[in-house]
Amino acid sequence: MINMRDLDETSITEAVVSKVTQGGSARAKQINEAVVRHLHDLCRELELTEEEWEYAIDFLTRTGHMCSDTRQEFILLSDALGVSMLVDAINHRHPGDTTETTVFGPFFVENAPEVTSGADISGRLDGKPLLIEGAIRDEAGNPVAGAVVDIWHADEDGFYDVQLEGGEAGGRGRVLTDETGSFHLSSIVPSPYPIPDDGPVGQMLGVQGRHPYRPAHVHFMVRADGFRRLVTHLFIEGSDYLDSDVVFGVKDSLIKPIEWIEPGSGSTGGGHYLLRADIRLAPA
Ligand code: BEZ
Ligand code: FE
């Protein structure tokens, strides 16, 4: 029986662990024990003061108050502290020759316009014309027909449609791949942008001496029967912030050039930038 009286700054940990592991699944017990041990060790290592404990409680309270149906400040906190990309790395160890994953982000919309290949998805977003030409393949290079490809990105000022006045979609769409696994969509070239920084996470970045920016990118989510869902981006080569992404999401293999296609040239008639999205899915 563990003593529950006169607990001191060392003995309190075993006492709490013995209580939090009384119920739940084996995994829940493992998690509860680890959380208590790490939290207690953190307090001991830092010799946490009462003022610092109060600050932490207030910070978490403000983070909670910032959350709404359209704002998830806790995920943003996880993103800015590298936890989202750490969990991503643990869960997608990138076996074989498949496309690497990166952070999901808060700007995905489940009911994005369903479009056919060739559509213009820029909507009301302004920017330089961009053709996104893609092919979805399996690990061996065989085309994946009928894959559901969601694409979303910011405008030339770094805003997603959901951040602009008015409700119409822009810079997002859902398209199916054809029998060769291909699709192409017209849109505009996105710019780098700051993550939402008007809340506690923004204040934290300020205190830490960090900027809130992400490099220019296009988000992809690809789903197909028999394959693992892929959540990733393609980053635009040469963009600012590729080496200081505030959410630590950049991978070399995901940085792609955008090529200017002269008017009158190429199979499309040119007059636009071209981003090639060649994606390989991992098996389910
Ligand atoms: C995004 O790329 O949309 C994003 C990712 C993490 C935090 C904020 C935005
Ligand atoms: Fe983004």
PDB file of C-alpha atoms and ligand atoms in Angstrom:
ATOM      1  CA  MET A   1       0.000   0.000   0.000  1.00  0.00           C
ATOM      2  CA  ILE A   2       1.422   3.353  -0.985  1.00  0.00           C
ATOM      3  CA  ASN A   3       1.416   5.940   1.788  1.00  0.00           C
ATOM      4  CA  MET A   4      -1.045   8.753   1.001  1.00  0.00           C
ATOM      5  CA  ARG A   5       0.004  11.054   3.836  1.00  0.00           C
ATOM      6  CA  ASP A   6       2.840  13.529   4.327  1.00  0.00           C
ATOM      7  CA  LEU A   7       3.731  13.369   0.621  1.00  0.00           C
ATOM      8  CA  ASP A   8       6.803  15.385  -0.261  1.00  0.00           C
ATOM      9  CA  GLU A   9       8.182  16.678  -3.538  1.00  0.00           C
ATOM     10  CA  THR A  10       9.489  13.227  -4.428  1.00  0.00           C
ATOM     11  CA  SER A  11       7.053  10.720  -2.904  1.00  0.00           C
ATOM     12  CA  ILE A  12       3.989  12.487  -4.341  1.00  0.00           C
ATOM     13  CA  THR A  13       4.710  11.121  -7.837  1.00  0.00           C
ATOM     14  CA  GLU A  14       4.347   7.418  -6.933  1.00  0.00           C
ATOM     15  CA  ALA A  15       1.231   8.239  -4.898  1.00  0.00           C
ATOM     16  CA  VAL A  16      -0.432   9.980  -7.851  1.00  0.00           C
ATOM     17  CA  VAL A  17       0.689   7.302 -10.351  1.00  0.00           C
ATOM     18  CA  SER A  18      -0.850   4.596  -8.160  1.00  0.00           C
ATOM     19  CA  LYS A  19      -4.202   6.431  -8.309  1.00  0.00           C
ATOM     20  CA  VAL A  20      -4.312   7.393 -12.007  1.00  0.00           C
ATOM     21  CA  THR A  21      -3.535   3.831 -13.102  1.00  0.00           C
ATOM     22  CA  GLN A  22      -6.386   2.207 -11.179  1.00  0.00           C
ATOM     23  CA  GLY A  23      -8.823   2.157 -14.112  1.00  0.00           C
ATOM     24  CA  GLY A  24      -9.035   2.318 -17.877  1.00  0.00           C
ATOM     25  CA  SER A  25      -7.407   0.280 -20.627  1.00  0.00           C
ATOM     26  CA  ALA A  26      -3.747  -0.736 -20.538  1.00  0.00           C
ATOM     27  CA  ARG A  27      -2.994   2.107 -22.961  1.00  0.00           C
ATOM     28  CA  ALA A  28      -4.919   4.642 -20.861  1.00  0.00           C
ATOM     29  CA  LYS A  29      -2.928   3.564 -17.797  1.00  0.00           C
ATOM     30  CA  GLN A  30       0.336   3.897 -19.731  1.00  0.00           C
ATOM     31  CA  ILE A  31      -0.621   7.379 -20.916  1.00  0.00           C
ATOM     32  CA  ASN A  32      -1.861   8.563 -17.513  1.00  0.00           C
ATOM     33  CA  GLU A  33       1.291   7.345 -15.792  1.00  0.00           C
ATOM     34  CA  ALA A  34       3.581   8.975 -18.356  1.00  0.00           C
ATOM     35  CA  VAL A  35       1.692  12.277 -18.206  1.00  0.00           C
ATOM     36  CA  VAL A  36       1.965  12.420 -14.405  1.00  0.00           C
ATOM     37  CA  ARG A  37       5.641  11.420 -14.349  1.00  0.00           C
ATOM     38  CA  HIS A  38       6.622  13.942 -17.039  1.00  0.00           C
ATOM     39  CA  LEU A  39       4.569  16.758 -15.475  1.00  0.00           C
ATOM     40  CA  HIS A  40       6.013  16.150 -12.046  1.00  0.00           C
ATOM     41  CA  ASP A  41       9.556  15.903 -13.432  1.00  0.00           C
ATOM     42  CA  LEU A  42       9.005  19.168 -15.302  1.00  0.00           C
ATOM     43  CA  CYS A  43       7.940  20.983 -12.123  1.00  0.00           C
ATOM     44  CA  ARG A  44      10.920  19.583 -10.221  1.00  0.00           C
ATOM     45  CA  GLU A  45      13.412  20.357 -13.005  1.00  0.00           C
ATOM     46  CA  LEU A  46      12.151  23.938 -13.300  1.00  0.00           C
ATOM     47  CA  GLU A  47      11.504  24.415  -9.581  1.00  0.00           C
ATOM     48  CA  LEU A  48       8.267  25.936 -10.839  1.00  0.00           C
ATOM     49  CA  THR A  49       7.168  29.022  -8.883  1.00  0.00           C
ATOM     50  CA  GLU A  50       3.544  29.653  -7.920  1.00  0.00           C
ATOM     51  CA  GLU A  51       3.479  32.683 -10.235  1.00  0.00           C
ATOM     52  CA  GLU A  52       4.661  30.537 -13.153  1.00  0.00           C
ATOM     53  CA  TRP A  53       2.032  27.896 -12.348  1.00  0.00           C
ATOM     54  CA  GLU A  54      -0.649  30.647 -12.335  1.00  0.00           C
ATOM     55  CA  TYR A  55       0.673  32.000 -15.651  1.00  0.00           C
ATOM     56  CA  ALA A  56       0.462  28.526 -17.202  1.00  0.00           C
ATOM     57  CA  ILE A  57      -3.119  28.067 -15.977  1.00  0.00           C
ATOM     58  CA  ASP A  58      -4.066  31.503 -17.330  1.00  0.00           C
ATOM     59  CA  PHE A  59      -2.357  30.800 -20.673  1.00  0.00           C
ATOM     60  CA  LEU A  60      -4.238  27.512 -21.097  1.00  0.00           C
ATOM     61  CA  THR A  61      -7.506  29.174 -20.018  1.00  0.00           C
ATOM     62  CA  ARG A  62      -7.035  31.921 -22.633  1.00  0.00           C
ATOM     63  CA  THR A  63      -6.158  29.271 -25.227  1.00  0.00           C
ATOM     64  CA  GLY A  64      -9.449  27.506 -24.462  1.00  0.00           C
ATOM     65  CA  HIS A  65     -11.437  30.743 -24.617  1.00  0.00           C
ATOM     66  CA  MET A  66      -9.956  31.462 -28.056  1.00  0.00           C
ATOM     67  CA  CYS A  67     -11.413  28.212 -29.436  1.00  0.00           C
ATOM     68  CA  SER A  68     -14.653  28.240 -31.429  1.00  0.00           C
ATOM     69  CA  ASP A  69     -16.224  26.275 -34.290  1.00  0.00           C
ATOM     70  CA  THR A  70     -13.810  28.026 -36.651  1.00  0.00           C
ATOM     71  CA  ARG A  71     -10.719  28.491 -34.466  1.00  0.00           C
ATOM     72  CA  GLN A  72      -8.741  25.716 -32.755  1.00  0.00           C
ATOM     73  CA  GLU A  73      -6.113  27.466 -30.665  1.00  0.00           C
ATOM     74  CA  PHE A  74      -4.948  24.211 -29.006  1.00  0.00           C
ATOM     75  CA  ILE A  75      -4.053  22.651 -32.382  1.00  0.00           C
ATOM     76  CA  LEU A  76      -2.301  25.898 -33.291  1.00  0.00           C
ATOM     77  CA  LEU A  77      -0.335  25.620 -30.037  1.00  0.00           C
ATOM     78  CA  SER A  78       0.558  22.021 -30.893  1.00  0.00           C
ATOM     79  CA  ASP A  79       1.623  23.181 -34.378  1.00  0.00           C
ATOM     80  CA  ALA A  80       3.783  26.056 -33.098  1.00  0.00           C
ATOM     81  CA  LEU A  81       5.494  23.825 -30.524  1.00  0.00           C
ATOM     82  CA  GLY A  82       6.331  21.161 -33.131  1.00  0.00           C
ATOM     83  CA  VAL A  83       4.058  18.582 -31.497  1.00  0.00           C
ATOM     84  CA  SER A  84       1.839  18.185 -34.585  1.00  0.00           C
ATOM     85  CA  MET A  85       4.846  17.436 -36.813  1.00  0.00           C
ATOM     86  CA  LEU A  86       6.322  15.106 -34.165  1.00  0.00           C
ATOM     87  CA  VAL A  87       3.086  13.082 -34.044  1.00  0.00           C
ATOM     88  CA  ASP A  88       3.037  13.131 -37.858  1.00  0.00           C
ATOM     89  CA  ALA A  89       6.624  11.829 -37.976  1.00  0.00           C
ATOM     90  CA  ILE A  90       5.867   9.014 -35.506  1.00  0.00           C
ATOM     91  CA  ASN A  91       2.778   7.949 -37.457  1.00  0.00           C
ATOM     92  CA  HIS A  92       4.150   8.263 -41.003  1.00  0.00           C
ATOM     93  CA  ARG A  93       7.623   6.772 -40.944  1.00  0.00           C
ATOM     94  CA  HIS A  94       7.744   7.081 -44.729  1.00  0.00           C
ATOM     95  CA  PRO A  95       8.445   3.549 -45.843  1.00  0.00           C
ATOM     96  CA  GLY A  96       9.399   3.170 -49.488  1.00  0.00           C
ATOM     97  CA  ASP A  97       9.012   5.605 -52.320  1.00  0.00           C
ATOM     98  CA  THR A  98       5.822   7.362 -51.218  1.00  0.00           C
ATOM     99  CA  THR A  99       5.020  11.042 -50.827  1.00  0.00           C
ATOM    100  CA  GLU A 100       5.913  12.483 -47.439  1.00  0.00           C
ATOM    101  CA  THR A 101       3.269  13.898 -45.138  1.00  0.00           C
ATOM    102  CA  THR A 102       3.040  17.228 -43.362  1.00  0.00           C
ATOM    103  CA  VAL A 103       0.742  19.174 -41.043  1.00  0.00           C
ATOM    104  CA  PHE A 104      -3.006  19.395 -41.799  1.00  0.00           C
ATOM    105  CA  GLY A 105      -3.653  22.985 -40.689  1.00  0.00           C
ATOM    106  CA  PRO A 106      -6.936  24.707 -39.856  1.00  0.00           C
ATOM    107  CA  PHE A 107      -8.078  25.839 -43.317  1.00  0.00           C
ATOM    108  CA  PHE A 108      -9.447  22.593 -44.760  1.00  0.00           C
ATOM    109  CA  VAL A 109     -13.181  22.706 -45.512  1.00  0.00           C
ATOM    110  CA  GLU A 110     -15.068  19.396 -45.728  1.00  0.00           C
ATOM    111  CA  ASN A 111     -17.653  20.616 -48.266  1.00  0.00           C
ATOM    112  CA  ALA A 112     -15.251  22.156 -50.799  1.00  0.00           C
ATOM    113  CA  PRO A 113     -16.627  22.519 -54.354  1.00  0.00           C
ATOM    114  CA  GLU A 114     -16.502  19.248 -56.295  1.00  0.00           C
ATOM    115  CA  VAL A 115     -15.020  20.076 -59.679  1.00  0.00           C
ATOM    116  CA  THR A 116     -14.018  18.221 -62.817  1.00  0.00           C
ATOM    117  CA  SER A 117     -10.455  18.097 -64.048  1.00  0.00           C
ATOM    118  CA  GLY A 118      -9.615  21.253 -65.982  1.00  0.00           C
ATOM    119  CA  ALA A 119     -11.727  23.532 -63.766  1.00  0.00           C
ATOM    120  CA  ASP A 120     -10.624  26.942 -62.496  1.00  0.00           C
ATOM    121  CA  ILE A 121     -10.793  26.839 -58.685  1.00  0.00           C
ATOM    122  CA  SER A 122      -9.394  30.320 -58.011  1.00  0.00           C
ATOM    123  CA  GLY A 123     -12.894  31.768 -57.446  1.00  0.00           C
ATOM    124  CA  ARG A 124     -12.578  35.274 -56.030  1.00  0.00           C
ATOM    125  CA  LEU A 125      -8.898  34.903 -55.065  1.00  0.00           C
ATOM    126  CA  ASP A 126      -6.446  37.244 -56.783  1.00  0.00           C
ATOM    127  CA  GLY A 127      -2.997  36.210 -57.932  1.00  0.00           C
ATOM    128  CA  LYS A 128      -0.811  35.122 -60.816  1.00  0.00           C
ATOM    129  CA  PRO A 129      -2.312  32.231 -62.818  1.00  0.00           C
ATOM    130  CA  LEU A 130      -1.140  28.769 -61.763  1.00  0.00           C
ATOM    131  CA  LEU A 131      -1.859  25.428 -63.404  1.00  0.00           C
ATOM    132  CA  ILE A 132      -1.677  22.496 -60.990  1.00  0.00           C
ATOM    133  CA  GLU A 133      -1.052  19.327 -62.970  1.00  0.00           C
ATOM    134  CA  GLY A 134      -1.011  16.131 -60.987  1.00  0.00           C
ATOM    135  CA  ALA A 135      -0.721  12.377 -61.182  1.00  0.00           C
ATOM    136  CA  ILE A 136      -1.561  10.023 -58.340  1.00  0.00           C
ATOM    137  CA  ARG A 137       0.331   6.720 -58.397  1.00  0.00           C
ATOM    138  CA  ASP A 138       0.965   3.782 -56.105  1.00  0.00           C
ATOM    139  CA  GLU A 139       4.379   2.956 -54.694  1.00  0.00           C
ATOM    140  CA  ALA A 140       5.307   1.026 -57.850  1.00  0.00           C
ATOM    141  CA  GLY A 141       4.281   3.879 -60.146  1.00  0.00           C
ATOM    142  CA  ASN A 142       0.936   2.496 -61.335  1.00  0.00           C
ATOM    143  CA  PRO A 143      -1.792   5.121 -61.816  1.00  0.00           C
ATOM    144  CA  VAL A 144      -4.529   5.369 -59.180  1.00  0.00           C
ATOM    145  CA  ALA A 145      -7.799   6.092 -60.964  1.00  0.00           C
ATOM    146  CA  GLY A 146     -10.744   7.585 -59.067  1.00  0.00           C
ATOM    147  CA  ALA A 147      -8.621   9.017 -56.241  1.00  0.00           C
ATOM    148  CA  VAL A 148     -10.310  11.909 -54.423  1.00  0.00           C
ATOM    149  CA  VAL A 149      -7.927  14.871 -54.411  1.00  0.00           C
ATOM    150  CA  ASP A 150      -8.657  17.857 -52.161  1.00  0.00           C
ATOM    151  CA  ILE A 151      -6.615  20.974 -52.835  1.00  0.00           C
ATOM    152  CA  TRP A 152      -6.595  24.223 -50.848  1.00  0.00           C
ATOM    153  CA  HIS A 153      -4.297  27.215 -50.714  1.00  0.00           C
ATOM    154  CA  ALA A 154      -4.010  30.898 -49.847  1.00  0.00           C
ATOM    155  CA  ASP A 155      -4.180  33.902 -52.220  1.00  0.00           C
ATOM    156  CA  GLU A 156      -1.463  36.357 -53.264  1.00  0.00           C
ATOM    157  CA  ASP A 157      -1.947  38.269 -49.992  1.00  0.00           C
ATOM    158  CA  GLY A 158      -1.655  35.095 -47.920  1.00  0.00           C
ATOM    159  CA  PHE A 159      -5.346  34.720 -47.040  1.00  0.00           C
ATOM    160  CA  TYR A 160      -7.538  31.615 -47.393  1.00  0.00           C
ATOM    161  CA  ASP A 161     -11.090  32.143 -48.692  1.00  0.00           C
ATOM    162  CA  VAL A 162     -12.467  31.370 -45.205  1.00  0.00           C
ATOM    163  CA  GLN A 163     -10.542  34.370 -43.847  1.00  0.00           C
ATOM    164  CA  LEU A 164     -12.093  36.782 -46.367  1.00  0.00           C
ATOM    165  CA  GLU A 165     -15.462  38.544 -46.193  1.00  0.00           C
ATOM    166  CA  GLY A 166     -18.294  36.721 -47.963  1.00  0.00           C
ATOM    167  CA  GLY A 167     -18.916  33.012 -48.153  1.00  0.00           C
ATOM    168  CA  GLU A 168     -17.811  31.894 -51.613  1.00  0.00           C
ATOM    169  CA  ALA A 169     -15.080  29.289 -51.979  1.00  0.00           C
ATOM    170  CA  GLY A 170     -11.808  30.191 -53.679  1.00  0.00           C
ATOM    171  CA  GLY A 171      -8.495  28.395 -53.970  1.00  0.00           C
ATOM    172  CA  ARG A 172     -10.036  25.074 -53.039  1.00  0.00           C
ATOM    173  CA  GLY A 173     -11.683  22.156 -54.781  1.00  0.00           C
ATOM    174  CA  ARG A 174     -12.164  18.405 -54.827  1.00  0.00           C
ATOM    175  CA  VAL A 175     -11.373  16.538 -58.045  1.00  0.00           C
ATOM    176  CA  LEU A 176     -11.266  12.864 -59.069  1.00  0.00           C
ATOM    177  CA  THR A 177      -8.323  11.423 -60.967  1.00  0.00           C
ATOM    178  CA  ASP A 178      -8.988   9.974 -64.434  1.00  0.00           C
ATOM    179  CA  GLU A 179      -8.061   6.465 -65.625  1.00  0.00           C
ATOM    180  CA  THR A 180      -4.410   7.548 -65.944  1.00  0.00           C
ATOM    181  CA  GLY A 181      -4.413   8.816 -62.347  1.00  0.00           C
ATOM    182  CA  SER A 182      -4.168  12.404 -63.592  1.00  0.00           C
ATOM    183  CA  PHE A 183      -5.936  15.705 -62.970  1.00  0.00           C
ATOM    184  CA  HIS A 184      -5.294  19.378 -63.652  1.00  0.00           C
ATOM    185  CA  LEU A 185      -6.781  22.519 -62.144  1.00  0.00           C
ATOM    186  CA  SER A 186      -6.290  26.231 -62.732  1.00  0.00           C
ATOM    187  CA  SER A 187      -5.806  28.549 -59.784  1.00  0.00           C
ATOM    188  CA  ILE A 188      -3.442  31.264 -58.589  1.00  0.00           C
ATOM    189  CA  VAL A 189       0.034  31.309 -57.032  1.00  0.00           C
ATOM    190  CA  PRO A 190      -0.270  31.448 -53.217  1.00  0.00           C
ATOM    191  CA  SER A 191       1.942  33.611 -50.992  1.00  0.00           C
ATOM    192  CA  PRO A 192       3.518  32.948 -47.594  1.00  0.00           C
ATOM    193  CA  TYR A 193       1.269  33.917 -44.684  1.00  0.00           C
ATOM    194  CA  PRO A 194       1.216  34.190 -40.897  1.00  0.00           C
ATOM    195  CA  ILE A 195      -0.700  31.591 -38.897  1.00  0.00           C
ATOM    196  CA  PRO A 196      -3.527  33.221 -36.913  1.00  0.00           C
ATOM    197  CA  ASP A 197      -1.498  35.214 -34.374  1.00  0.00           C
ATOM    198  CA  ASP A 198      -4.091  37.394 -32.650  1.00  0.00           C
ATOM    199  CA  GLY A 199      -4.454  34.994 -29.694  1.00  0.00           C
ATOM    200  CA  PRO A 200      -2.314  33.346 -26.997  1.00  0.00           C
ATOM    201  CA  VAL A 201      -0.227  31.416 -29.551  1.00  0.00           C
ATOM    202  CA  GLY A 202       0.663  34.695 -31.298  1.00  0.00           C
ATOM    203  CA  GLN A 203       1.595  36.222 -27.922  1.00  0.00           C
ATOM    204  CA  MET A 204       3.737  33.170 -27.174  1.00  0.00           C
ATOM    205  CA  LEU A 205       5.553  33.511 -30.517  1.00  0.00           C
ATOM    206  CA  GLY A 206       6.208  37.186 -29.718  1.00  0.00           C
ATOM    207  CA  VAL A 207       7.686  36.351 -26.303  1.00  0.00           C
ATOM    208  CA  GLN A 208       9.831  33.616 -27.888  1.00  0.00           C
ATOM    209  CA  GLY A 209      11.146  36.061 -30.513  1.00  0.00           C
ATOM    210  CA  ARG A 210       9.618  34.094 -33.416  1.00  0.00           C
ATOM    211  CA  HIS A 211       7.801  35.230 -36.567  1.00  0.00           C
ATOM    212  CA  PRO A 212       4.410  33.628 -37.337  1.00  0.00           C
ATOM    213  CA  TYR A 213       4.988  32.858 -41.048  1.00  0.00           C
ATOM    214  CA  ARG A 214       4.648  29.745 -43.192  1.00  0.00           C
ATOM    215  CA  PRO A 215       6.308  29.473 -46.633  1.00  0.00           C
ATOM    216  CA  ALA A 216       4.062  29.518 -49.730  1.00  0.00           C
ATOM    217  CA  HIS A 217       2.392  26.137 -50.263  1.00  0.00           C
ATOM    218  CA  VAL A 218      -0.535  24.236 -51.731  1.00  0.00           C
ATOM    219  CA  HIS A 219      -2.313  21.691 -49.521  1.00  0.00           C
ATOM    220  CA  PHE A 220      -3.269  18.229 -50.810  1.00  0.00           C
ATOM    221  CA  MET A 221      -5.363  15.533 -49.211  1.00  0.00           C
ATOM    222  CA  VAL A 222      -5.645  12.373 -51.313  1.00  0.00           C
ATOM    223  CA  ARG A 223      -7.958   9.463 -50.551  1.00  0.00           C
ATOM    224  CA  ALA A 224      -8.309   6.238 -52.547  1.00  0.00           C
ATOM    225  CA  ASP A 225      -9.527   2.724 -51.757  1.00  0.00           C
ATOM    226  CA  GLY A 226      -6.692   0.467 -50.639  1.00  0.00           C
ATOM    227  CA  PHE A 227      -4.346   3.362 -49.767  1.00  0.00           C
ATOM    228  CA  ARG A 228      -3.487   5.353 -46.672  1.00  0.00           C
ATOM    229  CA  ARG A 229      -5.008   8.813 -46.656  1.00  0.00           C
ATOM    230  CA  LEU A 230      -2.281  11.288 -47.581  1.00  0.00           C
ATOM    231  CA  VAL A 231      -2.226  14.776 -46.024  1.00  0.00           C
ATOM    232  CA  THR A 232       0.573  16.911 -47.378  1.00  0.00           C
ATOM    233  CA  HIS A 233       1.567  20.159 -49.094  1.00  0.00           C
ATOM    234  CA  LEU A 234       3.818  21.129 -51.943  1.00  0.00           C
ATOM    235  CA  PHE A 235       5.988  24.111 -51.000  1.00  0.00           C
ATOM    236  CA  ILE A 236       6.968  26.608 -53.689  1.00  0.00           C
ATOM    237  CA  GLU A 237      10.688  26.567 -54.379  1.00  0.00           C
ATOM    238  CA  GLY A 238      12.331  29.900 -53.572  1.00  0.00           C
ATOM    239  CA  SER A 239       9.591  30.997 -51.161  1.00  0.00           C
ATOM    240  CA  ASP A 240      10.513  32.957 -48.058  1.00  0.00           C
ATOM    241  CA  TYR A 241      10.417  31.041 -44.741  1.00  0.00           C
ATOM    242  CA  LEU A 242      11.301  27.586 -46.168  1.00  0.00           C
ATOM    243  CA  ASP A 243      13.975  27.406 -43.465  1.00  0.00           C
ATOM    244  CA  SER A 244      11.912  28.887 -40.656  1.00  0.00           C
ATOM    245  CA  ASP A 245       8.357  27.540 -41.073  1.00  0.00           C
ATOM    246  CA  VAL A 246       6.612  28.440 -37.812  1.00  0.00           C
ATOM    247  CA  VAL A 247       5.031  24.960 -37.638  1.00  0.00           C
ATOM    248  CA  PHE A 248       8.161  22.997 -38.687  1.00  0.00           C
ATOM    249  CA  GLY A 249       6.356  21.366 -41.645  1.00  0.00           C
ATOM    250  CA  VAL A 250       8.891  21.704 -44.496  1.00  0.00           C
ATOM    251  CA  LYS A 251      10.496  18.616 -46.044  1.00  0.00           C
ATOM    252  CA  ASP A 252      12.964  18.790 -48.932  1.00  0.00           C
ATOM    253  CA  SER A 253      11.013  16.266 -51.010  1.00  0.00           C
ATOM    254  CA  LEU A 254       7.925  18.524 -50.864  1.00  0.00           C
ATOM    255  CA  ILE A 255       9.618  21.653 -52.271  1.00  0.00           C
ATOM    256  CA  LYS A 256       8.744  22.029 -55.968  1.00  0.00           C
ATOM    257  CA  PRO A 257       9.504  24.657 -58.600  1.00  0.00           C
ATOM    258  CA  ILE A 258       6.787  26.619 -60.330  1.00  0.00           C
ATOM    259  CA  GLU A 259       7.725  27.109 -63.950  1.00  0.00           C
ATOM    260  CA  TRP A 260       6.540  30.077 -66.055  1.00  0.00           C
ATOM    261  CA  ILE A 261       4.995  28.802 -69.307  1.00  0.00           C
ATOM    262  CA  GLU A 262       5.244  31.468 -72.000  1.00  0.00           C
ATOM    263  CA  PRO A 263       1.976  32.521 -73.685  1.00  0.00           C
ATOM    264  CA  GLY A 264       1.432  30.503 -76.840  1.00  0.00           C
ATOM    265  CA  SER A 265       3.574  27.574 -75.742  1.00  0.00           C
ATOM    266  CA  GLY A 266       2.956  24.187 -74.211  1.00  0.00           C
ATOM    267  CA  SER A 267      -0.121  22.000 -74.484  1.00  0.00           C
ATOM    268  CA  THR A 268      -2.142  24.508 -72.445  1.00  0.00           C
ATOM    269  CA  GLY A 269      -1.406  27.639 -74.462  1.00  0.00           C
ATOM    270  CA  GLY A 270       0.805  29.016 -71.681  1.00  0.00           C
ATOM    271  CA  GLY A 271       0.548  32.362 -69.915  1.00  0.00           C
ATOM    272  CA  HIS A 272       0.623  30.714 -66.497  1.00  0.00           C
ATOM    273  CA  TYR A 273       2.890  29.147 -63.907  1.00  0.00           C
ATOM    274  CA  LEU A 274       2.945  25.348 -63.695  1.00  0.00           C
ATOM    275  CA  LEU A 275       3.151  23.236 -60.542  1.00  0.00           C
ATOM    276  CA  ARG A 276       3.597  19.481 -61.087  1.00  0.00           C
ATOM    277  CA  ALA A 277       2.049  17.395 -58.309  1.00  0.00           C
ATOM    278  CA  ASP A 278       3.345  13.854 -58.728  1.00  0.00           C
ATOM    279  CA  ILE A 279       2.110  11.980 -55.712  1.00  0.00           C
ATOM    280  CA  ARG A 280       2.711   8.386 -54.612  1.00  0.00           C
ATOM    281  CA  LEU A 281       0.337   6.813 -52.118  1.00  0.00           C
ATOM    282  CA  ALA A 282       1.292   4.280 -49.459  1.00  0.00           C
ATOM    283  CA  PRO A 283      -0.808   1.102 -49.198  1.00  0.00           C
ATOM    284  CA  ALA A 284      -3.472   1.006 -46.466  1.00  0.00           C
TER     285      ALA A 284
HETATM  286  C1  BEZ B   1      -1.754  25.784 -42.861  1.00  0.00           C
HETATM  287  O1  BEZ B   1      -0.845  25.498 -43.599  1.00  0.00           O
HETATM  288  O2  BEZ B   1      -2.856  26.011 -43.369  1.00  0.00           O
HETATM  289  C2  BEZ B   1      -1.505  25.889 -41.379  1.00  0.00           C
HETATM  290  C3  BEZ B   1      -0.868  24.869 -40.722  1.00  0.00           C
HETATM  291  C4  BEZ B   1      -0.661  24.970 -39.356  1.00  0.00           C
HETATM  292  C5  BEZ B   1      -1.092  26.087 -38.658  1.00  0.00           C
HETATM  293  C6  BEZ B   1      -1.744  27.111 -39.325  1.00  0.00           C
HETATM  294  C7  BEZ B   1      -1.940  27.028 -40.708  1.00  0.00           C
HETATM  295 FE    FE B   2      -1.686  26.456 -45.384  1.00  0.00          FE
END
